[in-house]
Tab-separated table of C-alpha atoms in Angstrom:
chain	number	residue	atom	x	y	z
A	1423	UNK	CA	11.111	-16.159	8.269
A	1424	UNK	CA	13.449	-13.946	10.687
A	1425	UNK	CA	11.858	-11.451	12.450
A	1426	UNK	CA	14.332	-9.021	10.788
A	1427	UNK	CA	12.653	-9.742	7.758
A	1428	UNK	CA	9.155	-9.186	9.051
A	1429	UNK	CA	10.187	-6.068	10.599
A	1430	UNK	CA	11.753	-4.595	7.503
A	1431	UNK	CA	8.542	-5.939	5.492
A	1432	UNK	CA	6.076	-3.787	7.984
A	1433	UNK	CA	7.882	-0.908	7.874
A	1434	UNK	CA	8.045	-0.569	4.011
A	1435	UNK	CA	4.849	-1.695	4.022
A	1436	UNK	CA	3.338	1.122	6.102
A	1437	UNK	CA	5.871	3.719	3.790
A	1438	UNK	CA	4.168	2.833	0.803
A	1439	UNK	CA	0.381	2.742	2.293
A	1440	UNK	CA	0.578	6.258	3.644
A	1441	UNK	CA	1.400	7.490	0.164
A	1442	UNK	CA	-1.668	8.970	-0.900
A	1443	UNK	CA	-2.734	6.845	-4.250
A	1444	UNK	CA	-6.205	6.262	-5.794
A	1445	UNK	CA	-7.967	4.900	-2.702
A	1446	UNK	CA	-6.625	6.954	-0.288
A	1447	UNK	CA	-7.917	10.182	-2.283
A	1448	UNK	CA	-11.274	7.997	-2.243
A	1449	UNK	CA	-11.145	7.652	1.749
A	1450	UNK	CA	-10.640	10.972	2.054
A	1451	UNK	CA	-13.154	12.193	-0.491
A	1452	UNK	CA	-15.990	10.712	1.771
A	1453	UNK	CA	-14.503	11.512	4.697
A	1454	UNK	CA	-14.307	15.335	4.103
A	1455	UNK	CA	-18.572	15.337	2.638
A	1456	UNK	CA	-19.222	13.318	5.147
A	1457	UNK	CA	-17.371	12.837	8.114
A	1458	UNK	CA	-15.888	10.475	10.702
A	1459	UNK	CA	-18.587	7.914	10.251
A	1460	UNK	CA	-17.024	6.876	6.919
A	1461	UNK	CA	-14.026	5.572	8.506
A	1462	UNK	CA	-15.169	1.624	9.377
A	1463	UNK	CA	-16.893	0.982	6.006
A	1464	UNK	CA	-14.126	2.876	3.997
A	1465	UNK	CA	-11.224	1.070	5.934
A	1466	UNK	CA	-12.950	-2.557	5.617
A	1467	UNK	CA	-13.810	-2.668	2.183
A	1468	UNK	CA	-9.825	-0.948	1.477
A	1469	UNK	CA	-8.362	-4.205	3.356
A	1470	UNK	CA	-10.923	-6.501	1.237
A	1471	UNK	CA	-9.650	-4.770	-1.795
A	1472	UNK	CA	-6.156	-5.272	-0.524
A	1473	UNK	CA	-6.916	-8.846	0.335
A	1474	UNK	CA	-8.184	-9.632	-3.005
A	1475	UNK	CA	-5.322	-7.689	-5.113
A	1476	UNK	CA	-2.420	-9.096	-2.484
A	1477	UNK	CA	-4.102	-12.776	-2.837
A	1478	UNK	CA	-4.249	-13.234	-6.848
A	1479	UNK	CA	-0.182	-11.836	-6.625
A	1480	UNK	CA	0.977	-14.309	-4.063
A	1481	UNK	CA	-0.976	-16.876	-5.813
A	1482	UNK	CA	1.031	-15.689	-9.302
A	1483	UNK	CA	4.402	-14.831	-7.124
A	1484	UNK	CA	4.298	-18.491	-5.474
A	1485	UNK	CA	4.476	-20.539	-9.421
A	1486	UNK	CA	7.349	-18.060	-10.366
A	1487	UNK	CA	8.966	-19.229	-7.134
A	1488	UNK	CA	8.651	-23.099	-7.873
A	1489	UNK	CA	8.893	-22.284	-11.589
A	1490	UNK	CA	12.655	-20.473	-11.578
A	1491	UNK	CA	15.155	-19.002	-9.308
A	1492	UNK	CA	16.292	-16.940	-11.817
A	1493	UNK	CA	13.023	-15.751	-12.702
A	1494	UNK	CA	12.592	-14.734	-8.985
A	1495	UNK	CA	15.580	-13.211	-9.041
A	1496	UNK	CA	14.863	-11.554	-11.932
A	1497	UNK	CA	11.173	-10.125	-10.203
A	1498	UNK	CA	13.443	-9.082	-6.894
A	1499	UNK	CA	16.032	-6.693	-8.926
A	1500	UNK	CA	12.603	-4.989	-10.754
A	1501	UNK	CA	10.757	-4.398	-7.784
A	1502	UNK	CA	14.003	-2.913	-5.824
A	1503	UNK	CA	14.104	-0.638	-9.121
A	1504	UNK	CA	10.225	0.314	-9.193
A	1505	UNK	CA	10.798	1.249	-5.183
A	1506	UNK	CA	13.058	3.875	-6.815
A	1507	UNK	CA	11.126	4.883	-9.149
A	1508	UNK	CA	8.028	5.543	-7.062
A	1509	UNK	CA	10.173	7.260	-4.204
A	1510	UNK	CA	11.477	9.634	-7.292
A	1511	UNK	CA	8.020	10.190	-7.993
A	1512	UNK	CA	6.970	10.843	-4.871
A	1513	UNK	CA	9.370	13.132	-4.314
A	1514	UNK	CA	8.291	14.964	-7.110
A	1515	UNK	CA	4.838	15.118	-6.519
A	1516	UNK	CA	4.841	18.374	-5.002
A	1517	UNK	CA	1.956	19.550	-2.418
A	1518	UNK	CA	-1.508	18.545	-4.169
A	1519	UNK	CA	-3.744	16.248	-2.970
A	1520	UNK	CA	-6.761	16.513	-5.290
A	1521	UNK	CA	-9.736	15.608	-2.744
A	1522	UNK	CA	-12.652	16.847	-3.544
A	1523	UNK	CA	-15.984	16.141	-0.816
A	1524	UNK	CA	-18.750	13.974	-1.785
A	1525	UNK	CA	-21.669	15.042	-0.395
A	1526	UNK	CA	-23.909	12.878	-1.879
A	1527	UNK	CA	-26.130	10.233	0.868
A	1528	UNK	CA	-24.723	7.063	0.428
A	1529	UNK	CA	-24.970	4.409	2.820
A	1530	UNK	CA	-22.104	2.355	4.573
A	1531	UNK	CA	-22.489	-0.904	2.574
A	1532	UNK	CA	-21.980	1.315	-0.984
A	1533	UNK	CA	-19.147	2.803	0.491
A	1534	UNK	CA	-17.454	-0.182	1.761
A	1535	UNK	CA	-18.072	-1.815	-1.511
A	1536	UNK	CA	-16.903	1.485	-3.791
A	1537	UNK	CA	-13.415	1.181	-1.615
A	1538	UNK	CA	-13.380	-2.544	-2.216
A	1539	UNK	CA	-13.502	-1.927	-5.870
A	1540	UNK	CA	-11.290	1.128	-6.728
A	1541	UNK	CA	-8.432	-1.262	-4.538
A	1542	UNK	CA	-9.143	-4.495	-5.923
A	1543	UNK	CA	-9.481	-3.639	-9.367
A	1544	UNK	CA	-6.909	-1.188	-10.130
A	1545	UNK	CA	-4.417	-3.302	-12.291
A	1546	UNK	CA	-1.783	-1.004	-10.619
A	1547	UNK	CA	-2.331	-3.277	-7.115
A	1548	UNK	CA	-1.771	-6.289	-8.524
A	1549	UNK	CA	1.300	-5.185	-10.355
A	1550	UNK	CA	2.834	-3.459	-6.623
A	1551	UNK	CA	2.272	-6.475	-4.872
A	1552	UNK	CA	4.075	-8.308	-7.644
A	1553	UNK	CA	6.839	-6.084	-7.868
A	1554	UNK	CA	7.184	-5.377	-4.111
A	1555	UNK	CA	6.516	-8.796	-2.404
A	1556	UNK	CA	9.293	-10.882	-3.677
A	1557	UNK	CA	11.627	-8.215	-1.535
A	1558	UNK	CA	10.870	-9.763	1.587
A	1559	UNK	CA	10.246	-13.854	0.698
A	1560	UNK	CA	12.903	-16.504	1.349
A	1561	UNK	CA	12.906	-18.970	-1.089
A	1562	UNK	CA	13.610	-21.659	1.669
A	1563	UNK	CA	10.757	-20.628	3.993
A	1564	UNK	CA	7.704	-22.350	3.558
A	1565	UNK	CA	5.388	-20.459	1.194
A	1566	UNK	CA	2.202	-20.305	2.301
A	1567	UNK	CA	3.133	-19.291	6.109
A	1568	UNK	CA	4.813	-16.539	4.552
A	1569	UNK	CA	1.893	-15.247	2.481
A	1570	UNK	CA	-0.227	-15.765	5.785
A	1571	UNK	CA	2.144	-13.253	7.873
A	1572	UNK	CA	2.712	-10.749	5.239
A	1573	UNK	CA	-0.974	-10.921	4.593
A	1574	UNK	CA	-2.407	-10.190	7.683
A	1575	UNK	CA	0.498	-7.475	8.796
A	1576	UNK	CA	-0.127	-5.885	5.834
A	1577	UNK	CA	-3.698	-5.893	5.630
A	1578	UNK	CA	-3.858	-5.126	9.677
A	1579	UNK	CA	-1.809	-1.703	8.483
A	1580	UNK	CA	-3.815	-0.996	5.598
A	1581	UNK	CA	-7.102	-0.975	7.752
A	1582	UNK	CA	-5.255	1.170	10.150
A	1583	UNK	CA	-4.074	3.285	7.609
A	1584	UNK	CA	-7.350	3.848	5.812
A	1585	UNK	CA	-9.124	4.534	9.446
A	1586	UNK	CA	-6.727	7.130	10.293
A	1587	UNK	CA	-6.732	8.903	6.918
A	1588	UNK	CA	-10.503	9.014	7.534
A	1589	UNK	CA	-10.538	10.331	10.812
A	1590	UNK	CA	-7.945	12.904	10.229
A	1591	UNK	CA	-9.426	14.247	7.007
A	1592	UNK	CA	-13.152	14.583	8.959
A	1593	UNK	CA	-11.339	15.912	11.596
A	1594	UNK	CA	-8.627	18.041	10.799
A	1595	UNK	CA	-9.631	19.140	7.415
A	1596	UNK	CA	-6.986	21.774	6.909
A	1597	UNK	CA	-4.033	19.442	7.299
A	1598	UNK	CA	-5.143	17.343	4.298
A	1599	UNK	CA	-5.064	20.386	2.214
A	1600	UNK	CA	-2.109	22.603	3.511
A	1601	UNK	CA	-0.135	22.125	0.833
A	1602	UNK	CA	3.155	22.748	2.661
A	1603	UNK	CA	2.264	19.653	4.906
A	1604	UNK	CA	1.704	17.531	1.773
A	1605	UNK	CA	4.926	18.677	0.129
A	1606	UNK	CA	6.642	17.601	3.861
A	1607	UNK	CA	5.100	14.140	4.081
A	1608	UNK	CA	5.326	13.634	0.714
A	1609	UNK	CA	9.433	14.252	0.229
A	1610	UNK	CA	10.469	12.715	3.163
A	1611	UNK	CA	7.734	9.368	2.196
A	1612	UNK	CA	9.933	9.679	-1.261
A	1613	UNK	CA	13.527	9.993	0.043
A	1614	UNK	CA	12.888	6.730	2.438
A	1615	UNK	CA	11.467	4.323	-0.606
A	1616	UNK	CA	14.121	5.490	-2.949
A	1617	UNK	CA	17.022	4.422	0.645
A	1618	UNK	CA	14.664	1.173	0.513
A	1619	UNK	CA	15.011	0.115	-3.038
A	1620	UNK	CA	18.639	1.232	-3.132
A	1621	UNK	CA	19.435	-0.805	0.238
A	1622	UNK	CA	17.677	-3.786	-1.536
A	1623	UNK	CA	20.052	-3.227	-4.814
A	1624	UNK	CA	22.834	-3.527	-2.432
A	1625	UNK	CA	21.985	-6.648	0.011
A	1626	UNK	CA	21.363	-8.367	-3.497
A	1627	UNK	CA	25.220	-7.676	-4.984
A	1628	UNK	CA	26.355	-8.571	-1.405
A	1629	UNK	CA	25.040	-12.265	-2.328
C-alpha cells in the first residue's frame, strides 16, 4: 500500500465521518442534556460500533476479492457512484440538524453501549463500508495488512470525530444549531465527496 493511497483513504475518510448521520445526531443528543462528560463513553462505544460494522465488510469485501476481479471491479465503479450520490445529498440537505437534548440520567456504560448499537447495527454501515472500501484496496497488496491500516486510521478518526462533536455541542451549543453554519459545512462536505467519487470515475477509465 503507497502512502498516496493511505493518505487519500484518511482524508475521505474523515469527509464522510464529519457528515452528521444517525450517530452523530446521537453524540450530540447527549452531549447537549448532558454535557462534556459524554464525550469518552459516546466516542468509544461509536469506534466499537465502527469496528464491528467495518469488520463483517472487510470480512465480506476480502471473498469478493479472491472470488472475482470483475466483481471487484464491479463494487469499485458503485461505490465511486454512491460517493456522488451522498455528496448530492449532502448538498441538499440544507441547514437542519435535528438534535434534540436528552436529559434523562443515564450512566456512561448505557451510553457507550446505546452508541455501540445505533453504529453497529444500522444496515446502512455495513453497506458504506462495502461500497466505500474497495476505493482504496490494491488487489496485489496483501489483504489483511490492508484491513489492519484502514482499520485503525479509520477507527482512530472516528473516535476523534465523535469526541470533538461531543465537546463542541456541550460547549458551543449555538454552533450546532445555527443553521447558516450547518448549511456551510454541510455544502462544502457535499461538493468535496461528489470531486471524490468523480476523481475515482476518472482514475478508473484512465486504467
Amino acid at each position: 500500500m503507497s502512502f498516496e493511497n493511505w493518505a487519500a483513504f484518511a482524508a475521505a475518510s474523515t469527509i464522510l465521518l464529519v457528515i452528521p448521520g444517525p450517530t452523530i445526531l446521537l453524540v450530540v443528543s447527549y452531549a447537549l442534556g448532558q454535557g462534556w462528560r459524554t464525550a469518552l463513553p459516546m466516542a468509544v462505544g461509536v469506534a466499537l460500533g465502527d469496528f464491528t460494522a467495518m469488520t463483517l465488510s472487510m470480512l465480506g469485501i476480502g471473498a469478493l476479492l479472491a472470488a472475482s476481479a470483475t466483481v471487484f471491479t464491479v463494487l469499485k465503479v458503485i461505490g465511486a457512484g454512491y460517493l456522488i450520490y451522498l455528496g448530492i445529498k449532502l448538498f441538499r440537505a440544507g441547514g437542519a440538524l435535528k438534535a434534540e437534548p436528552r436529559t434523562d440520567a443515564v450512566s456512561a456504560a448505557r451510553m457507550m453501549a446505546h452508541a455501540w448499537l445505533v453504529t453497529a447495527l444500522n444496515p446502512k454501515s455495513i453497506t458504506f463500508f462495502v461500497a466505500f472500501l474497495p476505493q482504496f484496496l490494491d488487489r496485489h497488496a496483501d489483504f489483511w495488512t490492508q484491513m489492519l491500516v484502514f482499520e485503525a486510521t479509520f477507527l482512530g478518526l472516528a473516535f476523534s470525530n465523535a469526541f470533538g462533536y461531543a465537546l463542541i455541542a456541550s460547549r458551543a451549543r449555538a454552533i450546532v444549531r445555527n443553521p447558516k453554519a450547518i448549511r456551510v459545512f454541510n455544502r462544502t462536505g457535499g461538493t468535496l465527496l461528489v470531486g471524490a467519487g468523480i476523481a475515482t470515475v476518472a482514475m478508473r477509465s484512465g486504467n
